[in-house]
Amino acid sequence: QVQLVESGGRLVQAGGSLRLSCADSGRAFSSYAMGWFRQAPGKEREFVAAISWNSGDRYYADSVKGRFTISRDNAKNTVYLQMNSLKPEDTAVYYCAAALAFRMYGSDSYWARDKYEYWGQGTQVTVSS
């Protein structure tokens, strides 16, 4: 069973940095591709970044490319999202999600919300201008 818990969200000024963490209490973390999504008020949940089970592939939304970095530590059952040069438009609830690695075929898979079976409860990131 996968149980995901995000942490690290808070209020930060524009231009600042945050690192989000997502820990899995299960025993099969390395069997899953991991993704970060975000949802701003009144908007749909959108893809932010994803990483394959062995960190061999990483994907980013155009809006965060060059500013955000996704990484994972399978020994610690944790995935991270390092966010630099934050902008007010990055304000959202950030969710991590897990998808069985064998279901992820091609880059399009990592962007698709319906590929992810497990979701965390979210952590709020607020960027002030």
mmCIF file of N, CA and C in Angstrom:
data_model
loop_
_atom_site.group_PDB
_atom_site.id
_atom_site.type_symbol
_atom_site.label_atom_id
_atom_site.label_comp_id
_atom_site.label_asym_id
_atom_site.label_seq_id
_atom_site.Cartn_x
_atom_site.Cartn_y
_atom_site.Cartn_z
ATOM 1 N N GLN A 1 0.839 -1.179 0.000
ATOM 2 C CA GLN A 1 0.000 0.000 0.000
ATOM 3 C C GLN A 1 0.885 1.244 0.000
ATOM 4 N N VAL A 2 0.514 2.218 -0.785
ATOM 5 C CA VAL A 2 1.241 3.468 -0.874
ATOM 6 C C VAL A 2 0.500 4.534 -0.084
ATOM 7 N N GLN A 3 1.202 5.197 0.802
ATOM 8 C CA GLN A 3 0.636 6.339 1.519
ATOM 9 C C GLN A 3 1.621 7.486 1.401
ATOM 10 N N LEU A 4 1.167 8.556 0.797
ATOM 11 C CA LEU A 4 2.037 9.680 0.483
ATOM 12 C C LEU A 4 1.720 10.862 1.379
ATOM 13 N N VAL A 5 2.769 11.459 1.926
ATOM 14 C CA VAL A 5 2.607 12.626 2.785
ATOM 15 C C VAL A 5 3.572 13.708 2.316
ATOM 16 N N GLU A 6 3.001 14.829 1.886
ATOM 17 C CA GLU A 6 3.812 15.954 1.435
ATOM 18 C C GLU A 6 4.135 16.875 2.597
ATOM 19 N N SER A 7 5.239 17.589 2.466
ATOM 20 C CA SER A 7 5.602 18.597 3.454
ATOM 21 C C SER A 7 6.485 19.638 2.764
ATOM 22 N N GLY A 8 6.663 20.768 3.462
ATOM 23 C CA GLY A 8 7.567 21.793 2.972
ATOM 24 C C GLY A 8 6.906 23.037 2.410
ATOM 25 N N GLY A 9 5.606 22.997 2.229
ATOM 26 C CA GLY A 9 4.933 24.171 1.702
ATOM 27 C C GLY A 9 4.813 25.266 2.753
ATOM 28 N N ARG A 10 4.895 26.514 2.308
ATOM 29 C CA ARG A 10 4.758 27.663 3.201
ATOM 30 C C ARG A 10 4.663 28.918 2.377
ATOM 31 N N LEU A 11 4.591 30.054 3.065
ATOM 32 C CA LEU A 11 4.585 31.358 2.425
ATOM 33 C C LEU A 11 6.029 31.783 2.147
ATOM 34 N N VAL A 12 6.280 32.229 0.926
ATOM 35 C CA VAL A 12 7.615 32.668 0.546
ATOM 36 C C VAL A 12 7.486 33.863 -0.383
ATOM 37 N N GLN A 13 8.504 34.721 -0.376
ATOM 38 C CA GLN A 13 8.483 35.882 -1.261
ATOM 39 C C GLN A 13 8.887 35.491 -2.680
ATOM 40 N N ALA A 14 8.416 36.255 -3.629
ATOM 41 C CA ALA A 14 8.807 36.028 -5.023
ATOM 42 C C ALA A 14 10.327 36.072 -5.148
ATOM 43 N N GLY A 15 10.854 35.154 -5.937
ATOM 44 C CA GLY A 15 12.291 35.030 -6.094
ATOM 45 C C GLY A 15 12.929 34.060 -5.124
ATOM 46 N N GLY A 16 12.167 33.626 -4.135
ATOM 47 C CA GLY A 16 12.700 32.717 -3.139
ATOM 48 C C GLY A 16 12.662 31.265 -3.577
ATOM 49 N N SER A 17 13.050 30.390 -2.660
ATOM 50 C CA SER A 17 13.138 28.959 -2.948
ATOM 51 C C SER A 17 12.435 28.149 -1.864
ATOM 52 N N LEU A 18 11.963 26.987 -2.270
ATOM 53 C CA LEU A 18 11.377 26.021 -1.351
ATOM 54 C C LEU A 18 11.753 24.634 -1.833
ATOM 55 N N ARG A 19 11.810 23.704 -0.898
ATOM 56 C CA ARG A 19 11.937 22.305 -1.280
ATOM 57 C C ARG A 19 10.782 21.532 -0.665
ATOM 58 N N LEU A 20 9.981 20.942 -1.520
ATOM 59 C CA LEU A 20 8.896 20.076 -1.075
ATOM 60 C C LEU A 20 9.394 18.647 -0.990
ATOM 61 N N SER A 21 8.856 17.933 -0.012
ATOM 62 C CA SER A 21 9.167 16.514 0.140
ATOM 63 C C SER A 21 7.878 15.719 0.131
ATOM 64 N N CYS A 22 7.984 14.498 -0.315
ATOM 65 C CA CYS A 22 6.837 13.588 -0.310
ATOM 66 C C CYS A 22 7.364 12.224 0.109
ATOM 67 N N ALA A 23 6.924 11.764 1.263
ATOM 68 C CA ALA A 23 7.398 10.497 1.805
ATOM 69 C C ALA A 23 6.329 9.428 1.666
ATOM 70 N N ASP A 24 6.769 8.224 1.319
ATOM 71 C CA ASP A 24 5.872 7.075 1.176
ATOM 72 C C ASP A 24 6.156 6.094 2.301
ATOM 73 N N SER A 25 5.116 5.727 3.021
ATOM 74 C CA SER A 25 5.290 4.805 4.140
ATOM 75 C C SER A 25 5.236 3.345 3.713
ATOM 76 N N GLY A 26 5.014 3.087 2.423
ATOM 77 C CA GLY A 26 4.934 1.723 1.932
ATOM 78 C C GLY A 26 6.294 1.105 1.709
ATOM 79 N N ARG A 27 6.290 -0.098 1.129
ATOM 80 C CA ARG A 27 7.532 -0.849 0.965
ATOM 81 C C ARG A 27 7.955 -1.009 -0.486
ATOM 82 N N ALA A 28 7.192 -0.406 -1.395
ATOM 83 C CA ALA A 28 7.468 -0.643 -2.817
ATOM 84 C C ALA A 28 7.701 0.665 -3.568
ATOM 85 N N PHE A 29 8.269 1.635 -2.895
ATOM 86 C CA PHE A 29 8.435 2.971 -3.473
ATOM 87 C C PHE A 29 9.169 2.926 -4.803
ATOM 88 N N SER A 30 10.186 2.102 -4.904
ATOM 89 C CA SER A 30 10.990 2.062 -6.128
ATOM 90 C C SER A 30 10.239 1.431 -7.301
ATOM 91 N N SER A 31 9.063 0.884 -7.059
ATOM 92 C CA SER A 31 8.236 0.332 -8.133
ATOM 93 C C SER A 31 7.377 1.392 -8.815
ATOM 94 N N TYR A 32 7.437 2.600 -8.307
ATOM 95 C CA TYR A 32 6.546 3.652 -8.770
ATOM 96 C C TYR A 32 7.296 4.808 -9.417
ATOM 97 N N ALA A 33 6.737 5.301 -10.501
ATOM 98 C CA ALA A 33 7.096 6.619 -10.988
ATOM 99 C C ALA A 33 6.390 7.638 -10.102
ATOM 100 N N MET A 34 6.994 8.784 -9.936
ATOM 101 C CA MET A 34 6.436 9.793 -9.045
ATOM 102 C C MET A 34 6.232 11.096 -9.789
ATOM 103 N N GLY A 35 5.152 11.768 -9.436
ATOM 104 C CA GLY A 35 4.863 13.042 -10.072
ATOM 105 C C GLY A 35 4.468 14.090 -9.060
ATOM 106 N N TRP A 36 4.644 15.336 -9.452
ATOM 107 C CA TRP A 36 4.134 16.483 -8.694
ATOM 108 C C TRP A 36 3.123 17.203 -9.581
ATOM 109 N N PHE A 37 1.986 17.516 -8.983
ATOM 110 C CA PHE A 37 0.942 18.296 -9.635
ATOM 111 C C PHE A 37 0.602 19.463 -8.725
ATOM 112 N N ARG A 38 -0.076 20.453 -9.266
ATOM 113 C CA ARG A 38 -0.507 21.571 -8.431
ATOM 114 C C ARG A 38 -1.883 22.045 -8.871
ATOM 115 N N GLN A 39 -2.575 22.641 -7.917
ATOM 116 C CA GLN A 39 -3.910 23.161 -8.198
ATOM 117 C C GLN A 39 -4.083 24.511 -7.534
ATOM 118 N N ALA A 40 -4.289 25.518 -8.347
ATOM 119 C CA ALA A 40 -4.561 26.864 -7.855
ATOM 120 C C ALA A 40 -6.068 27.042 -7.712
ATOM 121 N N PRO A 41 -6.508 27.981 -6.883
ATOM 122 C CA PRO A 41 -7.952 28.192 -6.693
ATOM 123 C C PRO A 41 -8.656 28.463 -8.017
ATOM 124 N N GLY A 42 -9.740 27.742 -8.244
ATOM 125 C CA GLY A 42 -10.529 27.943 -9.440
ATOM 126 C C GLY A 42 -9.946 27.341 -10.701
ATOM 127 N N LYS A 43 -8.848 26.609 -10.566
ATOM 128 C CA LYS A 43 -8.207 26.022 -11.743
ATOM 129 C C LYS A 43 -8.126 24.509 -11.596
ATOM 130 N N GLU A 44 -7.911 23.850 -12.734
ATOM 131 C CA GLU A 44 -7.754 22.407 -12.701
ATOM 132 C C GLU A 44 -6.368 22.034 -12.185
ATOM 133 N N ARG A 45 -6.275 20.831 -11.687
ATOM 134 C CA ARG A 45 -4.978 20.322 -11.246
ATOM 135 C C ARG A 45 -4.098 20.121 -12.478
ATOM 136 N N GLU A 46 -2.869 20.616 -12.399
ATOM 137 C CA GLU A 46 -1.988 20.556 -13.547
ATOM 138 C C GLU A 46 -0.666 19.879 -13.217
ATOM 139 N N PHE A 47 -0.094 19.291 -14.241
ATOM 140 C CA PHE A 47 1.190 18.619 -14.112
ATOM 141 C C PHE A 47 2.300 19.633 -13.864
ATOM 142 N N VAL A 48 3.236 19.258 -12.976
ATOM 143 C CA VAL A 48 4.394 20.100 -12.705
ATOM 144 C C VAL A 48 5.688 19.389 -13.112
ATOM 145 N N ALA A 49 5.879 18.180 -12.575
ATOM 146 C CA ALA A 49 7.118 17.450 -12.840
ATOM 147 C C ALA A 49 6.905 15.976 -12.523
ATOM 148 N N ALA A 50 7.729 15.131 -13.122
ATOM 149 C CA ALA A 50 7.658 13.699 -12.842
ATOM 150 C C ALA A 50 9.031 13.080 -13.009
ATOM 151 N N ILE A 51 9.195 11.908 -12.369
ATOM 152 C CA ILE A 51 10.470 11.216 -12.405
ATOM 153 C C ILE A 51 10.209 9.718 -12.470
ATOM 154 N N SER A 52 10.990 9.029 -13.283
ATOM 155 C CA SER A 52 10.819 7.590 -13.404
ATOM 156 C C SER A 52 11.326 6.881 -12.151
ATOM 157 N N TRP A 53 11.072 5.578 -12.070
ATOM 158 C CA TRP A 53 11.369 4.827 -10.857
ATOM 159 C C TRP A 53 12.849 4.853 -10.498
ATOM 160 N N ASN A 54 13.715 4.921 -11.520
ATOM 161 C CA ASN A 54 15.167 4.887 -11.278
ATOM 162 C C ASN A 54 15.840 6.226 -11.545
ATOM 163 N N SER A 55 15.044 7.287 -11.619
ATOM 164 C CA SER A 55 15.544 8.647 -11.873
ATOM 165 C C SER A 55 16.132 8.815 -13.261
ATOM 166 N N GLY A 56 15.935 7.826 -14.142
ATOM 167 C CA GLY A 56 16.515 7.917 -15.472
ATOM 168 C C GLY A 56 15.826 8.927 -16.375
ATOM 169 N N ASP A 57 14.563 9.190 -16.090
ATOM 170 C CA ASP A 57 13.794 10.138 -16.906
ATOM 171 C C ASP A 57 13.123 11.154 -15.996
ATOM 172 N N ARG A 58 13.165 12.398 -16.418
ATOM 173 C CA ARG A 58 12.517 13.472 -15.668
ATOM 174 C C ARG A 58 11.788 14.357 -16.667
ATOM 175 N N TYR A 59 10.645 14.839 -16.246
ATOM 176 C CA TYR A 59 9.806 15.649 -17.126
ATOM 177 C C TYR A 59 9.322 16.867 -16.353
ATOM 178 N N TYR A 60 9.177 17.969 -17.078
ATOM 179 C CA TYR A 60 8.760 19.210 -16.458
ATOM 180 C C TYR A 60 7.744 19.924 -17.332
ATOM 181 N N ALA A 61 6.827 20.612 -16.675
ATOM 182 C CA ALA A 61 5.954 21.529 -17.400
ATOM 183 C C ALA A 61 6.793 22.706 -17.882
ATOM 184 N N ASP A 62 6.415 23.267 -19.009
ATOM 185 C CA ASP A 62 7.162 24.398 -19.557
ATOM 186 C C ASP A 62 7.229 25.556 -18.573
ATOM 187 N N SER A 63 6.188 25.728 -17.784
ATOM 188 C CA SER A 63 6.107 26.864 -16.867
ATOM 189 C C SER A 63 7.122 26.793 -15.727
ATOM 190 N N VAL A 64 7.677 25.599 -15.480
ATOM 191 C CA VAL A 64 8.625 25.462 -14.364
ATOM 192 C C VAL A 64 10.006 25.018 -14.816
ATOM 193 N N LYS A 65 10.149 24.709 -16.094
ATOM 194 C CA LYS A 65 11.423 24.209 -16.605
ATOM 195 C C LYS A 65 12.522 25.235 -16.362
ATOM 196 N N GLY A 66 13.643 24.760 -15.827
ATOM 197 C CA GLY A 66 14.759 25.646 -15.514
ATOM 198 C C GLY A 66 14.695 26.259 -14.128
ATOM 199 N N ARG A 67 13.539 26.144 -13.468
ATOM 200 C CA ARG A 67 13.393 26.687 -12.110
ATOM 201 C C ARG A 67 13.174 25.584 -11.076
ATOM 202 N N PHE A 68 12.479 24.531 -11.468
ATOM 203 C CA PHE A 68 12.159 23.430 -10.547
ATOM 204 C C PHE A 68 12.988 22.206 -10.907
ATOM 205 N N THR A 69 13.318 21.424 -9.885
ATOM 206 C CA THR A 69 14.038 20.171 -10.096
ATOM 207 C C THR A 69 13.394 19.070 -9.266
ATOM 208 N N ILE A 70 13.046 17.976 -9.916
ATOM 209 C CA ILE A 70 12.505 16.821 -9.208
ATOM 210 C C ILE A 70 13.614 15.802 -8.999
ATOM 211 N N SER A 71 13.596 15.174 -7.837
ATOM 212 C CA SER A 71 14.572 14.135 -7.542
ATOM 213 C C SER A 71 13.937 13.136 -6.586
ATOM 214 N N ARG A 72 14.588 12.013 -6.407
ATOM 215 C CA ARG A 72 14.056 11.006 -5.492
ATOM 216 C C ARG A 72 15.206 10.264 -4.833
ATOM 217 N N ASP A 73 14.904 9.740 -3.661
ATOM 218 C CA ASP A 73 15.846 8.909 -2.921
ATOM 219 C C ASP A 73 15.092 7.636 -2.559
ATOM 220 N N ASN A 74 15.328 6.585 -3.309
ATOM 221 C CA ASN A 74 14.576 5.345 -3.076
ATOM 222 C C ASN A 74 14.916 4.706 -1.733
ATOM 223 N N ALA A 75 16.104 4.965 -1.230
ATOM 224 C CA ALA A 75 16.466 4.424 0.086
ATOM 225 C C ALA A 75 15.658 5.073 1.201
ATOM 226 N N LYS A 76 15.207 6.306 0.951
ATOM 227 C CA LYS A 76 14.418 7.036 1.949
ATOM 228 C C LYS A 76 12.942 7.090 1.592
ATOM 229 N N ASN A 77 12.555 6.422 0.500
ATOM 230 C CA ASN A 77 11.149 6.433 0.066
ATOM 231 C C ASN A 77 10.611 7.851 -0.069
ATOM 232 N N THR A 78 11.395 8.727 -0.640
ATOM 233 C CA THR A 78 11.027 10.141 -0.693
ATOM 234 C C THR A 78 11.311 10.729 -2.068
ATOM 235 N N VAL A 79 10.404 11.564 -2.514
ATOM 236 C CA VAL A 79 10.603 12.342 -3.729
ATOM 237 C C VAL A 79 10.596 13.817 -3.343
ATOM 238 N N TYR A 80 11.395 14.601 -4.040
ATOM 239 C CA TYR A 80 11.559 16.015 -3.713
ATOM 240 C C TYR A 80 11.209 16.889 -4.917
ATOM 241 N N LEU A 81 10.839 18.114 -4.609
ATOM 242 C CA LEU A 81 10.679 19.120 -5.645
ATOM 243 C C LEU A 81 11.383 20.380 -5.156
ATOM 244 N N GLN A 82 12.526 20.658 -5.733
ATOM 245 C CA GLN A 82 13.255 21.888 -5.424
ATOM 246 C C GLN A 82 12.717 22.986 -6.321
ATOM 247 N N MET A 83 12.227 24.047 -5.709
ATOM 248 C CA MET A 83 11.610 25.138 -6.453
ATOM 249 C C MET A 83 12.403 26.416 -6.222
ATOM 250 N N ASN A 84 12.978 26.942 -7.271
ATOM 251 C CA ASN A 84 13.755 28.176 -7.202
ATOM 252 C C ASN A 84 13.087 29.274 -8.023
ATOM 253 N N SER A 85 13.493 30.496 -7.781
ATOM 254 C CA SER A 85 12.960 31.647 -8.530
ATOM 255 C C SER A 85 11.440 31.622 -8.558
ATOM 256 N N LEU A 86 10.861 31.445 -7.403
ATOM 257 C CA LEU A 86 9.410 31.312 -7.328
ATOM 258 C C LEU A 86 8.697 32.591 -7.739
ATOM 259 N N LYS A 87 7.539 32.392 -8.357
ATOM 260 C CA LYS A 87 6.721 33.496 -8.847
ATOM 261 C C LYS A 87 5.340 33.426 -8.194
ATOM 262 N N PRO A 88 4.644 34.536 -8.117
ATOM 263 C CA PRO A 88 3.284 34.488 -7.545
ATOM 264 C C PRO A 88 2.387 33.473 -8.248
ATOM 265 N N GLU A 89 2.574 33.275 -9.527
ATOM 266 C CA GLU A 89 1.740 32.310 -10.262
ATOM 267 C C GLU A 89 2.058 30.857 -9.911
ATOM 268 N N ASP A 90 3.087 30.629 -9.102
ATOM 269 C CA ASP A 90 3.360 29.278 -8.598
ATOM 270 C C ASP A 90 2.511 28.949 -7.374
ATOM 271 N N THR A 91 1.773 29.926 -6.882
ATOM 272 C CA THR A 91 0.921 29.709 -5.718
ATOM 273 C C THR A 91 -0.129 28.654 -6.025
ATOM 274 N N ALA A 92 -0.179 27.619 -5.189
ATOM 275 C CA ALA A 92 -1.101 26.507 -5.407
ATOM 276 C C ALA A 92 -0.934 25.499 -4.282
ATOM 277 N N VAL A 93 -1.836 24.548 -4.244
ATOM 278 C CA VAL A 93 -1.633 23.348 -3.432
ATOM 279 C C VAL A 93 -0.876 22.354 -4.302
ATOM 280 N N TYR A 94 0.214 21.851 -3.768
ATOM 281 C CA TYR A 94 1.070 20.921 -4.509
ATOM 282 C C TYR A 94 0.817 19.500 -3.998
ATOM 283 N N TYR A 95 0.596 18.599 -4.957
ATOM 284 C CA TYR A 95 0.317 17.211 -4.641
ATOM 285 C C TYR A 95 1.383 16.312 -5.248
ATOM 286 N N CYS A 96 1.807 15.316 -4.485
ATOM 287 C CA CYS A 96 2.628 14.286 -5.106
ATOM 288 C C CYS A 96 1.735 13.090 -5.416
ATOM 289 N N ALA A 97 2.159 12.294 -6.379
ATOM 290 C CA ALA A 97 1.366 11.165 -6.828
ATOM 291 C C ALA A 97 2.288 10.041 -7.282
ATOM 292 N N ALA A 98 1.768 8.818 -7.175
ATOM 293 C CA ALA A 98 2.551 7.629 -7.528
ATOM 294 C C ALA A 98 1.842 6.834 -8.609
ATOM 295 N N ALA A 99 2.620 6.357 -9.572
ATOM 296 C CA ALA A 99 2.091 5.540 -10.658
ATOM 297 C C ALA A 99 2.966 4.313 -10.822
ATOM 298 N N LEU A 100 2.353 3.158 -10.967
ATOM 299 C CA LEU A 100 3.137 1.944 -11.169
ATOM 300 C C LEU A 100 4.039 2.116 -12.384
ATOM 301 N N ALA A 101 5.305 1.816 -12.204
ATOM 302 C CA ALA A 101 6.304 2.100 -13.236
ATOM 303 C C ALA A 101 5.989 1.401 -14.556
ATOM 304 N N PHE A 102 5.454 0.180 -14.497
ATOM 305 C CA PHE A 102 5.226 -0.562 -15.741
ATOM 306 C C PHE A 102 4.095 0.035 -16.572
ATOM 307 N N ARG A 103 3.292 0.919 -15.971
ATOM 308 C CA ARG A 103 2.216 1.565 -16.711
ATOM 309 C C ARG A 103 2.681 2.813 -17.451
ATOM 310 N N MET A 104 3.891 3.250 -17.173
ATOM 311 C CA MET A 104 4.373 4.502 -17.741
ATOM 312 C C MET A 104 5.160 4.201 -19.007
ATOM 313 N N TYR A 105 4.558 4.471 -20.124
ATOM 314 C CA TYR A 105 5.183 4.183 -21.421
ATOM 315 C C TYR A 105 5.205 5.448 -22.240
ATOM 316 N N GLY A 106 6.363 6.028 -22.385
ATOM 317 C CA GLY A 106 6.468 7.257 -23.147
ATOM 318 C C GLY A 106 6.230 8.472 -22.276
ATOM 319 N N SER A 107 6.725 9.606 -22.696
ATOM 320 C CA SER A 107 6.662 10.825 -21.894
ATOM 321 C C SER A 107 5.229 11.258 -21.616
ATOM 322 N N ASP A 108 4.306 11.006 -22.552
ATOM 323 C CA ASP A 108 2.907 11.438 -22.342
ATOM 324 C C ASP A 108 2.310 10.811 -21.101
ATOM 325 N N SER A 109 2.749 9.615 -20.757
ATOM 326 C CA SER A 109 2.193 8.929 -19.588
ATOM 327 C C SER A 109 2.410 9.738 -18.313
ATOM 328 N N TYR A 110 3.575 10.332 -18.213
ATOM 329 C CA TYR A 110 3.931 11.025 -16.975
ATOM 330 C C TYR A 110 3.104 12.284 -16.759
ATOM 331 N N TRP A 111 2.557 12.846 -17.834
ATOM 332 C CA TRP A 111 1.746 14.052 -17.731
ATOM 333 C C TRP A 111 0.298 13.755 -17.356
ATOM 334 N N ALA A 112 -0.118 12.511 -17.515
ATOM 335 C CA ALA A 112 -1.533 12.171 -17.405
ATOM 336 C C ALA A 112 -1.936 11.882 -15.967
ATOM 337 N N ARG A 113 -2.851 12.667 -15.435
ATOM 338 C CA ARG A 113 -3.303 12.467 -14.063
ATOM 339 C C ARG A 113 -3.879 11.078 -13.835
ATOM 340 N N ASP A 114 -4.558 10.536 -14.835
ATOM 341 C CA ASP A 114 -5.238 9.254 -14.611
ATOM 342 C C ASP A 114 -4.277 8.070 -14.587
ATOM 343 N N LYS A 115 -2.995 8.327 -14.850
ATOM 344 C CA LYS A 115 -2.009 7.256 -14.721
ATOM 345 C C LYS A 115 -1.582 7.045 -13.269
ATOM 346 N N TYR A 116 -1.857 8.011 -12.419
ATOM 347 C CA TYR A 116 -1.374 7.993 -11.045
ATOM 348 C C TYR A 116 -2.461 7.420 -10.126
ATOM 349 N N GLU A 117 -2.105 6.337 -9.445
ATOM 350 C CA GLU A 117 -3.086 5.650 -8.608
ATOM 351 C C GLU A 117 -3.195 6.234 -7.199
ATOM 352 N N TYR A 118 -2.120 6.791 -6.717
ATOM 353 C CA TYR A 118 -2.086 7.247 -5.327
ATOM 354 C C TYR A 118 -1.707 8.720 -5.273
ATOM 355 N N TRP A 119 -2.364 9.422 -4.355
ATOM 356 C CA TRP A 119 -2.151 10.858 -4.207
ATOM 357 C C TRP A 119 -1.964 11.212 -2.742
ATOM 358 N N GLY A 120 -1.132 12.230 -2.498
ATOM 359 C CA GLY A 120 -1.025 12.768 -1.154
ATOM 360 C C GLY A 120 -2.131 13.778 -0.890
ATOM 361 N N GLN A 121 -2.090 14.345 0.309
ATOM 362 C CA GLN A 121 -3.151 15.275 0.718
ATOM 363 C C GLN A 121 -2.871 16.710 0.272
ATOM 364 N N GLY A 122 -1.648 16.962 -0.171
ATOM 365 C CA GLY A 122 -1.302 18.286 -0.672
ATOM 366 C C GLY A 122 -0.630 19.155 0.371
ATOM 367 N N THR A 123 0.177 20.092 -0.108
ATOM 368 C CA THR A 123 0.827 21.073 0.758
ATOM 369 C C THR A 123 0.730 22.438 0.076
ATOM 370 N N GLN A 124 0.378 23.449 0.849
ATOM 371 C CA GLN A 124 0.118 24.772 0.292
ATOM 372 C C GLN A 124 1.427 25.545 0.102
ATOM 373 N N VAL A 125 1.594 26.057 -1.100
ATOM 374 C CA VAL A 125 2.699 26.965 -1.413
ATOM 375 C C VAL A 125 2.092 28.304 -1.795
ATOM 376 N N THR A 126 2.507 29.343 -1.101
ATOM 377 C CA THR A 126 2.021 30.688 -1.395
ATOM 378 C C THR A 126 3.220 31.591 -1.657
ATOM 379 N N VAL A 127 3.230 32.233 -2.821
ATOM 380 C CA VAL A 127 4.328 33.114 -3.204
ATOM 381 C C VAL A 127 3.784 34.536 -3.249
ATOM 382 N N SER A 128 4.343 35.379 -2.401
ATOM 383 C CA SER A 128 3.887 36.761 -2.344
ATOM 384 C C SER A 128 4.735 37.638 -3.264
ATOM 385 N N SER A 129 4.096 38.640 -3.819
ATOM 386 C CA SER A 129 4.801 39.529 -4.764
ATOM 387 C C SER A 129 5.469 40.681 -4.034
#
